[in-house]
mmCIF file of N, CA and C in Angstrom:
data_model
loop_
_atom_site.group_PDB
_atom_site.id
_atom_site.type_symbol
_atom_site.label_atom_id
_atom_site.label_comp_id
_atom_site.label_asym_id
_atom_site.label_seq_id
_atom_site.Cartn_x
_atom_site.Cartn_y
_atom_site.Cartn_z
ATOM 1 N N MET A 1 -154.350 56.366 182.467
ATOM 2 C CA MET A 1 -154.711 55.728 181.118
ATOM 3 C C MET A 1 -155.862 54.753 181.419
ATOM 4 N N PRO A 2 -156.971 54.958 180.852
ATOM 5 C CA PRO A 2 -158.099 53.967 181.193
ATOM 6 C C PRO A 2 -158.044 52.747 180.395
ATOM 7 N N ALA A 3 -158.486 51.623 180.877
ATOM 8 C CA ALA A 3 -158.466 50.169 180.400
ATOM 9 C C ALA A 3 -159.417 50.361 179.140
ATOM 10 N N PRO A 4 -159.104 49.166 178.028
ATOM 11 C CA PRO A 4 -160.215 49.236 177.124
ATOM 12 C C PRO A 4 -161.552 48.608 177.586
ATOM 13 N N SER A 5 -162.646 49.265 177.390
ATOM 14 C CA SER A 5 -164.071 48.807 177.702
ATOM 15 C C SER A 5 -164.452 47.283 177.393
ATOM 16 N N THR A 6 -164.160 47.115 175.997
ATOM 17 C CA THR A 6 -164.475 45.726 175.522
ATOM 18 C C THR A 6 -163.260 45.108 174.783
ATOM 19 N N PRO A 7 -163.341 43.790 175.100
ATOM 20 C CA PRO A 7 -162.105 42.919 174.491
ATOM 21 C C PRO A 7 -162.355 42.995 172.870
ATOM 22 N N ALA A 8 -161.091 42.639 172.179
ATOM 23 C CA ALA A 8 -161.032 42.446 170.943
ATOM 24 C C ALA A 8 -161.964 41.264 170.312
ATOM 25 N N ALA A 9 -162.764 41.192 169.398
ATOM 26 C CA ALA A 9 -163.497 40.137 168.943
ATOM 27 C C ALA A 9 -162.686 39.085 168.375
ATOM 28 N N THR A 10 -163.236 37.883 168.710
ATOM 29 C CA THR A 10 -162.309 36.963 167.950
ATOM 30 C C THR A 10 -163.407 36.033 167.132
ATOM 31 N N PRO A 11 -162.887 35.137 166.075
ATOM 32 C CA PRO A 11 -163.925 34.443 165.168
ATOM 33 C C PRO A 11 -164.577 33.486 165.953
ATOM 34 N N ALA A 12 -164.105 32.942 167.010
ATOM 35 C CA ALA A 12 -164.981 32.018 167.833
ATOM 36 C C ALA A 12 -166.224 32.752 168.476
ATOM 37 N N GLY A 13 -165.727 34.052 168.939
ATOM 38 C CA GLY A 13 -166.984 34.814 169.672
ATOM 39 C C GLY A 13 -167.933 35.409 168.833
ATOM 40 N N GLY A 14 -167.834 35.215 167.303
ATOM 41 C CA GLY A 14 -168.793 35.607 166.611
ATOM 42 C C GLY A 14 -168.501 37.044 166.003
ATOM 43 N N GLY A 15 -167.351 37.491 166.277
ATOM 44 C CA GLY A 15 -167.127 38.877 165.958
ATOM 45 C C GLY A 15 -166.218 38.667 164.425
ATOM 46 N N PRO A 16 -165.987 39.787 163.952
ATOM 47 C CA PRO A 16 -165.421 39.858 162.502
ATOM 48 C C PRO A 16 -163.913 39.131 162.664
ATOM 49 N N GLY A 17 -163.549 38.158 161.861
ATOM 50 C CA GLY A 17 -162.277 37.506 162.043
ATOM 51 C C GLY A 17 -161.483 37.583 160.780
ATOM 52 N N VAL A 18 -160.570 36.737 160.583
ATOM 53 C CA VAL A 18 -159.758 36.730 159.399
ATOM 54 C C VAL A 18 -160.681 35.902 158.322
ATOM 55 N N TYR A 19 -160.611 36.530 157.138
ATOM 56 C CA TYR A 19 -161.512 35.974 155.914
ATOM 57 C C TYR A 19 -160.692 34.652 155.679
ATOM 58 N N ASN A 20 -161.537 33.757 155.443
ATOM 59 C CA ASN A 20 -161.280 32.444 154.982
ATOM 60 C C ASN A 20 -161.719 32.084 153.889
ATOM 61 N N PRO A 21 -160.873 32.168 152.658
ATOM 62 C CA PRO A 21 -161.370 32.094 151.178
ATOM 63 C C PRO A 21 -161.765 30.467 150.860
ATOM 64 N N GLY A 22 -161.327 29.494 151.744
ATOM 65 C CA GLY A 22 -161.752 28.221 151.480
ATOM 66 C C GLY A 22 -160.771 27.698 150.463
ATOM 67 N N ILE A 23 -161.037 26.398 149.960
ATOM 68 C CA ILE A 23 -160.122 25.832 149.075
ATOM 69 C C ILE A 23 -160.331 26.531 147.629
ATOM 70 N N GLY A 24 -161.426 26.796 147.291
ATOM 71 C CA GLY A 24 -161.749 27.452 145.889
ATOM 72 C C GLY A 24 -161.197 26.766 144.968
ATOM 73 N N SER A 25 -161.267 27.375 143.837
ATOM 74 C CA SER A 25 -160.559 27.003 142.521
ATOM 75 C C SER A 25 -160.138 28.274 141.696
ATOM 76 N N ALA A 26 -159.252 28.150 140.834
ATOM 77 C CA ALA A 26 -158.994 29.193 139.842
ATOM 78 C C ALA A 26 -160.001 29.457 138.985
ATOM 79 N N PRO A 27 -160.159 30.727 138.451
ATOM 80 C CA PRO A 27 -161.041 31.001 137.329
ATOM 81 C C PRO A 27 -160.769 30.124 136.244
ATOM 82 N N SER A 28 -161.798 30.086 135.370
ATOM 83 C CA SER A 28 -161.699 29.178 134.329
ATOM 84 C C SER A 28 -160.766 29.598 133.299
ATOM 85 N N ASN A 29 -160.642 30.901 132.830
ATOM 86 C CA ASN A 29 -159.910 31.492 131.879
ATOM 87 C C ASN A 29 -158.520 32.029 132.401
ATOM 88 N N LEU A 30 -158.235 31.785 133.505
ATOM 89 C CA LEU A 30 -156.863 32.354 133.931
ATOM 90 C C LEU A 30 -155.762 31.676 133.364
ATOM 91 N N GLU A 31 -155.711 30.334 132.838
ATOM 92 C CA GLU A 31 -154.703 29.736 132.218
ATOM 93 C C GLU A 31 -154.312 30.507 130.807
ATOM 94 N N SER A 32 -155.459 30.866 130.218
ATOM 95 C CA SER A 32 -155.236 31.461 128.890
ATOM 96 C C SER A 32 -154.773 32.873 128.834
ATOM 97 N N GLN A 33 -155.269 33.435 130.084
ATOM 98 C CA GLN A 33 -154.633 34.931 130.359
ATOM 99 C C GLN A 33 -153.177 34.804 130.599
ATOM 100 N N VAL A 34 -152.732 33.867 131.464
ATOM 101 C CA VAL A 34 -151.424 33.668 131.793
ATOM 102 C C VAL A 34 -150.472 33.393 130.422
ATOM 103 N N HIS A 35 -151.142 32.709 129.904
ATOM 104 C CA HIS A 35 -150.268 32.346 128.303
ATOM 105 C C HIS A 35 -150.224 33.544 127.563
ATOM 106 N N LEU A 36 -151.340 34.312 127.593
ATOM 107 C CA LEU A 36 -151.139 35.516 126.729
ATOM 108 C C LEU A 36 -150.226 36.378 127.327
ATOM 109 N N LEU A 37 -150.215 36.674 128.645
ATOM 110 C CA LEU A 37 -149.056 37.441 129.227
ATOM 111 C C LEU A 37 -147.731 37.041 129.111
ATOM 112 N N MET A 38 -147.473 35.641 129.088
ATOM 113 C CA MET A 38 -146.207 35.143 128.860
ATOM 114 C C MET A 38 -145.809 35.298 127.394
ATOM 115 N N ASP A 39 -146.632 35.175 126.372
ATOM 116 C CA ASP A 39 -146.323 35.541 125.014
ATOM 117 C C ASP A 39 -146.187 36.798 124.830
ATOM 118 N N ILE A 40 -146.829 37.864 125.483
ATOM 119 C CA ILE A 40 -146.474 39.386 125.164
ATOM 120 C C ILE A 40 -144.953 39.461 125.941
ATOM 121 N N VAL A 41 -144.793 39.125 127.061
ATOM 122 C CA VAL A 41 -143.386 39.243 127.559
ATOM 123 C C VAL A 41 -142.330 38.565 126.764
ATOM 124 N N ALA A 42 -142.639 37.453 126.109
ATOM 125 C CA ALA A 42 -141.558 36.932 125.222
ATOM 126 C C ALA A 42 -141.317 37.471 124.184
ATOM 127 N N TRP A 43 -142.220 38.332 123.517
ATOM 128 C CA TRP A 43 -142.108 38.947 122.144
ATOM 129 C C TRP A 43 -141.446 40.230 122.694
ATOM 130 N N GLY A 44 -141.733 40.816 123.781
ATOM 131 C CA GLY A 44 -141.112 42.091 124.225
ATOM 132 C C GLY A 44 -139.758 41.905 124.599
ATOM 133 N N ALA A 45 -139.329 40.796 125.053
ATOM 134 C CA ALA A 45 -137.950 40.570 125.351
ATOM 135 C C ALA A 45 -137.070 40.229 124.006
ATOM 136 N N THR A 46 -137.781 39.525 122.997
ATOM 137 C CA THR A 46 -137.164 39.296 121.711
ATOM 138 C C THR A 46 -136.899 40.626 121.039
ATOM 139 N N SER A 47 -137.761 41.401 121.070
ATOM 140 C CA SER A 47 -137.877 42.771 120.583
ATOM 141 C C SER A 47 -136.656 43.631 121.064
ATOM 142 N N ALA A 48 -136.595 43.580 122.593
ATOM 143 C CA ALA A 48 -135.467 44.188 123.252
ATOM 144 C C ALA A 48 -134.062 43.625 122.760
ATOM 145 N N CYS A 49 -134.152 42.433 122.547
ATOM 146 C CA CYS A 49 -132.892 41.875 122.136
ATOM 147 C C CYS A 49 -132.427 42.537 120.669
ATOM 148 N N VAL A 50 -133.481 42.315 119.822
ATOM 149 C CA VAL A 50 -133.290 42.989 118.300
ATOM 150 C C VAL A 50 -132.696 44.516 118.399
ATOM 151 N N VAL A 51 -133.474 45.189 119.319
ATOM 152 C CA VAL A 51 -133.130 46.717 119.278
ATOM 153 C C VAL A 51 -131.695 46.817 120.080
ATOM 154 N N GLY A 52 -131.521 46.153 121.000
ATOM 155 C CA GLY A 52 -130.028 46.044 121.711
ATOM 156 C C GLY A 52 -128.899 45.803 120.526
ATOM 157 N N ILE A 53 -129.137 44.654 119.881
ATOM 158 C CA ILE A 53 -128.088 44.757 118.827
ATOM 159 C C ILE A 53 -127.914 45.608 117.952
ATOM 160 N N ALA A 54 -129.134 46.371 117.228
ATOM 161 C CA ALA A 54 -129.002 47.560 116.496
ATOM 162 C C ALA A 54 -128.307 48.681 117.018
ATOM 163 N N ILE A 55 -128.657 48.866 118.346
ATOM 164 C CA ILE A 55 -128.048 50.037 119.096
ATOM 165 C C ILE A 55 -126.593 49.807 119.146
ATOM 166 N N VAL A 56 -126.142 48.469 119.562
ATOM 167 C CA VAL A 56 -124.635 48.432 119.740
ATOM 168 C C VAL A 56 -123.977 48.389 118.265
ATOM 169 N N ALA A 57 -124.854 47.874 117.236
ATOM 170 C CA ALA A 57 -124.116 48.054 115.886
ATOM 171 C C ALA A 57 -124.154 49.404 115.505
ATOM 172 N N ALA A 58 -124.972 50.276 115.888
ATOM 173 C CA ALA A 58 -124.852 51.714 115.308
ATOM 174 C C ALA A 58 -123.811 52.331 116.193
ATOM 175 N N MET A 59 -123.721 52.105 117.298
ATOM 176 C CA MET A 59 -122.428 52.599 118.324
ATOM 177 C C MET A 59 -121.235 52.468 117.680
ATOM 178 N N MET A 60 -121.062 51.013 117.313
ATOM 179 C CA MET A 60 -119.776 50.575 116.561
ATOM 180 C C MET A 60 -119.574 51.360 115.195
ATOM 181 N N ALA A 61 -120.655 51.438 114.380
ATOM 182 C CA ALA A 61 -120.614 52.167 113.081
ATOM 183 C C ALA A 61 -120.052 53.474 113.566
ATOM 184 N N VAL A 62 -120.705 54.411 114.538
ATOM 185 C CA VAL A 62 -120.204 55.667 114.628
ATOM 186 C C VAL A 62 -118.771 55.783 115.199
ATOM 187 N N SER A 63 -118.471 54.799 116.007
ATOM 188 C CA SER A 63 -117.060 54.973 116.502
ATOM 189 C C SER A 63 -116.265 54.746 115.424
ATOM 190 N N HIS A 64 -116.341 53.657 114.574
ATOM 191 C CA HIS A 64 -115.489 53.488 113.410
ATOM 192 C C HIS A 64 -115.399 54.806 112.576
ATOM 193 N N HIS A 65 -116.591 55.375 112.232
ATOM 194 C CA HIS A 65 -116.458 56.578 111.354
ATOM 195 C C HIS A 65 -115.629 57.660 111.891
ATOM 196 N N ARG A 66 -115.637 57.776 113.278
ATOM 197 C CA ARG A 66 -114.959 58.905 113.911
ATOM 198 C C ARG A 66 -113.528 58.354 114.048
ATOM 199 N N GLY A 67 -113.216 57.163 114.022
ATOM 200 C CA GLY A 67 -111.791 56.797 114.051
ATOM 201 C C GLY A 67 -111.562 56.306 115.725
ATOM 202 N N THR A 68 -112.307 56.167 116.362
ATOM 203 C CA THR A 68 -112.188 55.896 117.712
ATOM 204 C C THR A 68 -112.420 54.320 118.053
ATOM 205 N N GLY A 69 -111.735 53.971 119.103
ATOM 206 C CA GLY A 69 -112.042 52.627 119.398
ATOM 207 C C GLY A 69 -113.083 52.608 120.819
ATOM 208 N N GLY A 70 -113.356 51.526 121.029
ATOM 209 C CA GLY A 70 -114.437 51.502 122.063
ATOM 210 C C GLY A 70 -114.526 50.060 122.440
ATOM 211 N N GLN A 71 -115.322 49.943 123.790
ATOM 212 C CA GLN A 71 -115.627 48.576 124.376
ATOM 213 C C GLN A 71 -116.878 48.017 123.794
ATOM 214 N N HIS A 72 -117.047 48.125 122.477
ATOM 215 C CA HIS A 72 -118.397 47.777 121.933
ATOM 216 C C HIS A 72 -118.412 46.318 121.988
ATOM 217 N N PHE A 73 -117.339 45.836 121.862
ATOM 218 C CA PHE A 73 -117.590 44.131 121.573
ATOM 219 C C PHE A 73 -118.035 43.709 122.996
ATOM 220 N N ALA A 74 -117.668 44.291 124.088
ATOM 221 C CA ALA A 74 -118.152 43.766 125.391
ATOM 222 C C ALA A 74 -119.669 44.098 125.409
ATOM 223 N N SER A 75 -120.089 45.163 124.972
ATOM 224 C CA SER A 75 -121.598 45.394 124.961
ATOM 225 C C SER A 75 -122.261 44.615 124.002
ATOM 226 N N LEU A 76 -121.772 44.115 123.107
ATOM 227 C CA LEU A 76 -122.329 43.180 121.869
ATOM 228 C C LEU A 76 -122.172 41.673 122.746
ATOM 229 N N GLY A 77 -121.090 41.349 123.436
ATOM 230 C CA GLY A 77 -121.263 40.331 124.288
ATOM 231 C C GLY A 77 -122.235 40.100 125.392
ATOM 232 N N TYR A 78 -122.458 41.313 125.894
ATOM 233 C CA TYR A 78 -123.714 41.276 127.018
ATOM 234 C C TYR A 78 -124.978 41.026 126.205
ATOM 235 N N VAL A 79 -125.180 41.708 125.277
ATOM 236 C CA VAL A 79 -126.538 41.583 124.425
ATOM 237 C C VAL A 79 -126.803 40.184 123.885
ATOM 238 N N MET A 80 -125.654 39.746 123.421
ATOM 239 C CA MET A 80 -125.741 38.409 122.752
ATOM 240 C C MET A 80 -125.949 37.209 124.234
ATOM 241 N N ALA A 81 -125.363 37.471 125.250
ATOM 242 C CA ALA A 81 -125.721 36.752 126.414
ATOM 243 C C ALA A 81 -127.217 36.724 126.652
ATOM 244 N N ALA A 82 -127.664 38.004 126.674
ATOM 245 C CA ALA A 82 -128.944 38.186 127.036
ATOM 246 C C ALA A 82 -129.950 37.400 126.075
ATOM 247 N N CYS A 83 -129.508 37.424 124.672
ATOM 248 C CA CYS A 83 -130.469 36.875 123.622
ATOM 249 C C CYS A 83 -130.307 35.384 123.824
ATOM 250 N N VAL A 84 -129.128 34.877 124.277
ATOM 251 C CA VAL A 84 -129.264 33.454 124.590
ATOM 252 C C VAL A 84 -130.175 33.069 125.693
ATOM 253 N N LEU A 85 -129.944 33.874 126.911
ATOM 254 C CA LEU A 85 -130.841 33.518 128.067
ATOM 255 C C LEU A 85 -132.353 33.644 127.729
ATOM 256 N N ILE A 86 -132.634 34.621 126.983
ATOM 257 C CA ILE A 86 -134.115 34.717 126.517
ATOM 258 C C ILE A 86 -134.440 33.724 125.751
ATOM 259 N N GLY A 87 -133.551 33.339 124.687
ATOM 260 C CA GLY A 87 -133.950 32.148 123.793
ATOM 261 C C GLY A 87 -134.242 30.709 124.433
ATOM 262 N N THR A 88 -133.478 30.722 125.688
ATOM 263 C CA THR A 88 -133.542 29.218 126.225
ATOM 264 C C THR A 88 -134.428 29.409 127.621
ATOM 265 N N ALA A 89 -135.044 30.321 127.768
ATOM 266 C CA ALA A 89 -135.893 30.534 128.996
ATOM 267 C C ALA A 89 -137.028 29.777 128.877
ATOM 268 N N GLY A 90 -137.803 29.898 127.388
ATOM 269 C CA GLY A 90 -138.796 29.139 127.207
ATOM 270 C C GLY A 90 -138.797 27.571 127.350
ATOM 271 N N PRO A 91 -137.785 27.011 126.592
ATOM 272 C CA PRO A 91 -137.561 25.876 126.539
ATOM 273 C C PRO A 91 -137.415 25.023 127.868
ATOM 274 N N LEU A 92 -136.575 25.851 128.604
ATOM 275 C CA LEU A 92 -136.034 25.494 129.936
ATOM 276 C C LEU A 92 -137.209 25.277 130.847
ATOM 277 N N VAL A 93 -138.067 26.284 130.904
ATOM 278 C CA VAL A 93 -139.283 26.324 131.819
ATOM 279 C C VAL A 93 -140.425 25.091 131.293
ATOM 280 N N GLN A 94 -140.365 24.895 129.860
ATOM 281 C CA GLN A 94 -141.252 23.793 129.374
ATOM 282 C C GLN A 94 -140.618 22.494 129.811
ATOM 283 N N PHE A 95 -139.392 22.247 129.837
ATOM 284 C CA PHE A 95 -138.645 21.134 130.265
ATOM 285 C C PHE A 95 -138.953 20.746 131.861
ATOM 286 N N LEU A 96 -139.000 22.017 132.639
ATOM 287 C CA LEU A 96 -139.041 21.683 134.023
ATOM 288 C C LEU A 96 -140.424 21.369 134.555
ATOM 289 N N THR A 97 -141.509 21.603 133.614
ATOM 290 C CA THR A 97 -142.978 21.463 133.869
ATOM 291 C C THR A 97 -143.456 20.244 133.312
#
């Protein structure tokens, strides 16, 4: 097995090294883009809660019409717990910052 002919280049030796971005700064419009993204996520989560409640209600209505029971109240509890969690997430994060 032959030995390597040239050693690996190091930053001190003038060869290509690890990129150093410096201290830099964030882009000026980054904050507004992050707020827009968070608004979209919040609206999507709220819409998912409304759709979840509607789906559980429809399943309860169909089960009642068929005369069968089900564990729909547990599903409704999970959806309502998710709604409470999503509803308190924004104020909680704002309180912590």
